[in-house]
GROMACS .gro file of C-alpha atoms in nm:
model
  186
    1MET     CA    1  11.379  -6.558   1.350
    2GLN     CA    2  11.033  -6.478   1.482
    3LEU     CA    3  10.731  -6.707   1.496
    4ASP     CA    4  10.403  -6.547   1.385
    5SER     CA    5  10.150  -6.715   1.614
    6ALA     CA    6   9.858  -6.623   1.386
    7SER     CA    7   9.997  -6.808   1.082
    8GLY     CA    8  10.230  -7.060   1.246
    9TRP     CA    9  10.512  -6.955   1.010
   10CYS     CA   10  10.848  -6.822   1.124
   11GLU     CA   11  10.968  -6.498   0.975
   12GLY     CA   12  11.339  -6.477   0.898
   13VAL     CA   13  11.376  -6.839   0.785
   14ARG     CA   14  11.351  -7.003   0.445
   15HIS     CA   15  11.002  -7.122   0.351
   16CYS     CA   16  10.972  -7.435   0.136
   17PRO     CA   17  10.604  -7.537   0.163
   18SER     CA   18  10.535  -7.909   0.158
   19PRO     CA   19  10.207  -8.062   0.042
   20ASN     CA   20  10.255  -8.336   0.303
   21PHE     CA   21  10.044  -8.207   0.590
   22ASN     CA   22   9.685  -8.185   0.701
   23ALA     CA   23   9.474  -8.010   0.960
   24ARG     CA   24   9.555  -8.078   1.322
   25PRO     CA   25   9.273  -8.211   1.536
   26GLU     CA   26   9.151  -7.965   1.798
   27GLY     CA   27   9.381  -7.961   2.094
   28GLU     CA   28   9.713  -7.842   2.216
   29ILE     CA   29  10.059  -7.844   2.065
   30SER     CA   30  10.256  -7.992   2.351
   31LEU     CA   31  10.548  -8.197   2.218
   32LEU     CA   32  10.864  -8.126   2.022
   33VAL     CA   33  11.028  -8.416   1.836
   34ILE     CA   34  11.391  -8.399   1.721
   35HIS     CA   35  11.490  -8.603   1.414
   36ASN     CA   36  11.784  -8.632   1.177
   37ILE     CA   37  11.786  -8.676   0.801
   38SER     CA   38  12.031  -8.663   0.513
   39LEU     CA   39  11.974  -8.749   0.150
   40PRO     CA   40  12.150  -8.946   0.023
   41PRO     CA   41  12.246  -9.084   0.365
   42ALA     CA   42  12.546  -8.903   0.518
   43GLN     CA   43  12.560  -8.651   0.234
   44PHE     CA   44  12.491  -8.291   0.323
   45ALA     CA   45  12.385  -7.968   0.149
   46THR     CA   46  12.240  -8.159  -0.145
   47GLY     CA   47  11.895  -7.996  -0.144
   48LYS     CA   48  11.744  -8.345  -0.162
   49VAL     CA   49  11.566  -8.322   0.174
   50GLN     CA   50  11.375  -8.021   0.046
   51GLU     CA   51  11.288  -8.206  -0.275
   52PHE     CA   52  11.182  -8.512  -0.075
   53PHE     CA   53  10.949  -8.313   0.151
   54GLN     CA   54  10.798  -8.149  -0.158
   55ASN     CA   55  10.750  -8.480  -0.346
   56ARG     CA   56  10.993  -8.362  -0.615
   57LEU     CA   57  11.279  -8.607  -0.553
   58ASP     CA   58  11.416  -8.761  -0.873
   59VAL     CA   59  11.434  -9.125  -0.766
   60THR     CA   60  11.674  -9.209  -1.050
   61GLU     CA   61  11.951  -8.989  -0.905
   62HIS     CA   62  12.061  -9.230  -0.631
   63PRO     CA   63  11.987  -9.598  -0.552
   64TYR     CA   64  11.869  -9.508  -0.199
   65PHE     CA   65  11.592  -9.289  -0.338
   66ALA     CA   66  11.408  -9.585  -0.493
   67GLY     CA   67  11.332  -9.717  -0.145
   68ILE     CA   68  11.171  -9.392  -0.031
   69ALA     CA   69  11.001  -9.300  -0.360
   70ASP     CA   70  10.647  -9.368  -0.237
   71LEU     CA   71  10.680  -9.201   0.103
   72ARG     CA   72  10.491  -8.879   0.168
   73VAL     CA   73  10.652  -8.714   0.468
   74SER     CA   74  10.743  -8.374   0.601
   75ALA     CA   75  10.853  -8.196   0.915
   76HIS     CA   76  10.784  -7.848   1.034
   77PHE     CA   77  11.152  -7.749   1.018
   78LEU     CA   78  11.493  -7.855   0.888
   79ILE     CA   79  11.819  -7.720   1.031
   80GLU     CA   80  12.108  -7.766   0.791
   81ARG     CA   81  12.473  -7.814   0.888
   82ASP     CA   82  12.543  -7.440   0.851
   83GLY     CA   83  12.250  -7.350   1.079
   84THR     CA   84  12.011  -7.249   0.799
   85VAL     CA   85  11.652  -7.306   0.906
   86THR     CA   86  11.386  -7.406   0.653
   87GLN     CA   87  11.016  -7.433   0.738
   88PHE     CA   88  10.796  -7.674   0.541
   89VAL     CA   89  10.466  -7.673   0.732
   90SER     CA   90  10.290  -7.416   0.950
   91CYS     CA   91  10.315  -7.501   1.318
   92LEU     CA   92   9.936  -7.482   1.328
   93ASP     CA   93   9.910  -7.776   1.085
   94ARG     CA   94  10.002  -8.142   1.129
   95ALA     CA   95  10.326  -8.235   0.952
   96TRP     CA   96  10.385  -8.601   0.877
   97HIS     CA   97  10.708  -8.663   1.071
   98ALA     CA   98  10.644  -8.902   1.359
   99GLY     CA   99  10.454  -9.190   1.198
  100VAL     CA  100  10.338  -9.464   1.432
  101SER     CA  101  10.433  -9.315   1.766
  102CYS     CA  102  10.345  -9.285   2.134
  103PHE     CA  103  10.443  -9.033   2.404
  104GLU     CA  104  10.341  -9.091   2.767
  105GLY     CA  105  10.067  -9.331   2.656
  106ARG     CA  106   9.926  -9.098   2.392
  107GLU     CA  107   9.948  -9.229   2.036
  108THR     CA  108   9.966  -9.051   1.700
  109CYS     CA  109  10.215  -8.787   1.808
  110ASN     CA  110  10.176  -8.589   1.484
  111ASP     CA  111   9.841  -8.472   1.625
  112PHE     CA  112  10.003  -8.271   1.907
  113SER     CA  113  10.371  -8.231   1.813
  114LEU     CA  114  10.608  -8.022   1.609
  115GLY     CA  115  10.896  -8.189   1.424
  116ILE     CA  116  11.246  -8.052   1.370
  117GLU     CA  117  11.484  -8.237   1.140
  118LEU     CA  118  11.858  -8.185   1.184
  119GLU     CA  119  12.065  -8.249   0.874
  120GLY     CA  120  12.284  -8.534   0.987
  121THR     CA  121  12.308  -8.898   1.083
  122ASP     CA  122  12.282  -9.096   1.406
  123ASP     CA  123  12.659  -9.126   1.441
  124LEU     CA  124  12.811  -8.801   1.309
  125PRO     CA  125  12.835  -8.504   1.546
  126PHE     CA  126  12.602  -8.215   1.476
  127THR     CA  127  12.753  -7.870   1.423
  128ASP     CA  128  12.775  -7.574   1.659
  129ALA     CA  129  12.564  -7.376   1.409
  130GLN     CA  130  12.293  -7.643   1.426
  131TYR     CA  131  12.282  -7.638   1.806
  132ALA     CA  132  12.265  -7.257   1.807
  133ALA     CA  133  11.979  -7.254   1.555
  134LEU     CA  134  11.802  -7.539   1.735
  135VAL     CA  135  11.812  -7.358   2.068
  136ASP     CA  136  11.688  -7.032   1.910
  137LEU     CA  137  11.406  -7.211   1.726
  138THR     CA  138  11.309  -7.416   2.031
  139ARG     CA  139  11.285  -7.101   2.243
  140GLN     CA  140  11.057  -6.944   1.982
  141LEU     CA  141  10.836  -7.253   1.982
  142GLN     CA  142  10.827  -7.273   2.361
  143ALA     CA  143  10.724  -6.907   2.384
  144ALA     CA  144  10.435  -6.968   2.143
  145PHE     CA  145  10.335  -7.312   2.272
  146ARG     CA  146  10.377  -7.303   2.650
  147ALA     CA  147  10.300  -7.674   2.692
  148ILE     CA  148  10.634  -7.759   2.522
  149THR     CA  149  10.851  -7.777   2.831
  150VAL     CA  150  11.202  -7.920   2.838
  151GLN     CA  151  11.045  -8.244   2.963
  152ARG     CA  152  10.825  -8.256   2.653
  153ILE     CA  153  11.111  -8.249   2.404
  154CYS     CA  154  11.216  -8.591   2.280
  155GLY     CA  155  11.383  -8.778   1.999
  156HIS     CA  156  11.206  -8.973   1.728
  157SER     CA  157  11.359  -9.283   1.886
  158ASP     CA  158  11.177  -9.205   2.212
  159ILE     CA  159  10.831  -9.206   2.055
  160ALA     CA  160  10.895  -9.487   1.805
  161PRO     CA  161  11.140  -9.720   1.984
  162GLY     CA  162  11.252 -10.018   1.781
  163ARG     CA  163  11.135  -9.846   1.464
  164LYS     CA  164  11.341  -9.526   1.469
  165THR     CA  165  11.688  -9.442   1.603
  166ASP     CA  166  11.717  -9.069   1.538
  167PRO     CA  167  11.845  -8.826   1.634
  168GLY     CA  168  12.092  -9.092   1.748
  169PRO     CA  169  12.381  -9.118   1.992
  170ALA     CA  170  12.573  -8.833   1.827
  171PHE     CA  171  12.307  -8.584   1.937
  172ASP     CA  172  12.420  -8.410   2.257
  173TRP     CA  173  12.103  -8.394   2.466
  174ALA     CA  174  12.289  -8.256   2.770
  175ARG     CA  175  12.432  -7.967   2.565
  176TYR     CA  176  12.093  -7.888   2.412
  177ARG     CA  177  11.898  -7.901   2.739
  178ALA     CA  178  12.160  -7.699   2.924
  179ALA     CA  179  12.147  -7.428   2.657
  180LEU     CA  180  11.766  -7.417   2.679
  181THR     CA  181  11.765  -7.372   3.056
  182GLU     CA  182  12.058  -7.126   3.063
  183GLY     CA  183  11.949  -6.801   3.217
  184GLU     CA  184  11.622  -6.935   3.363
  185GLY     CA  185  11.524  -6.787   3.698
  186GLN     CA  186  11.736  -6.474   3.657
   0.00000   0.00000   0.00000
């Protein structure tokens, strides 16, 4: 996987362009937000997340879908249970992943953040393949966007407390952060 800084698209990953984005306001990309998603909830490898982010979800297929039928959302990336990475929105554009949010007193986090969705739920462990892909992708993003330090990586729950709970208690922040800092200073 290699991020093309001119286009904001990663080479070597699946591209599934979403219409749910707009231009970023001028300024830096300085925050990485980790989420989780599964559609229907707790069901994996259904392809429904991709359909949802492309506004192609057949809302008659599952009762849960009726409640999200009118939402227009996206993220920059999705990492599936097997480690497959899909990109929906260029990193240079604003994906609609954070909603009403605030980080260190700055609101509207979509303006200055990138969003990565992990296929999963708050309470089911994520896979080794997901952590490996997440670390690889994060390193690519940090190399391109130097302001995204380990301290500027957070969960959706951190920027929208009380409204969002993901990536949830099953996400191993210590494992992820340790893997990101492994080898630093050598």
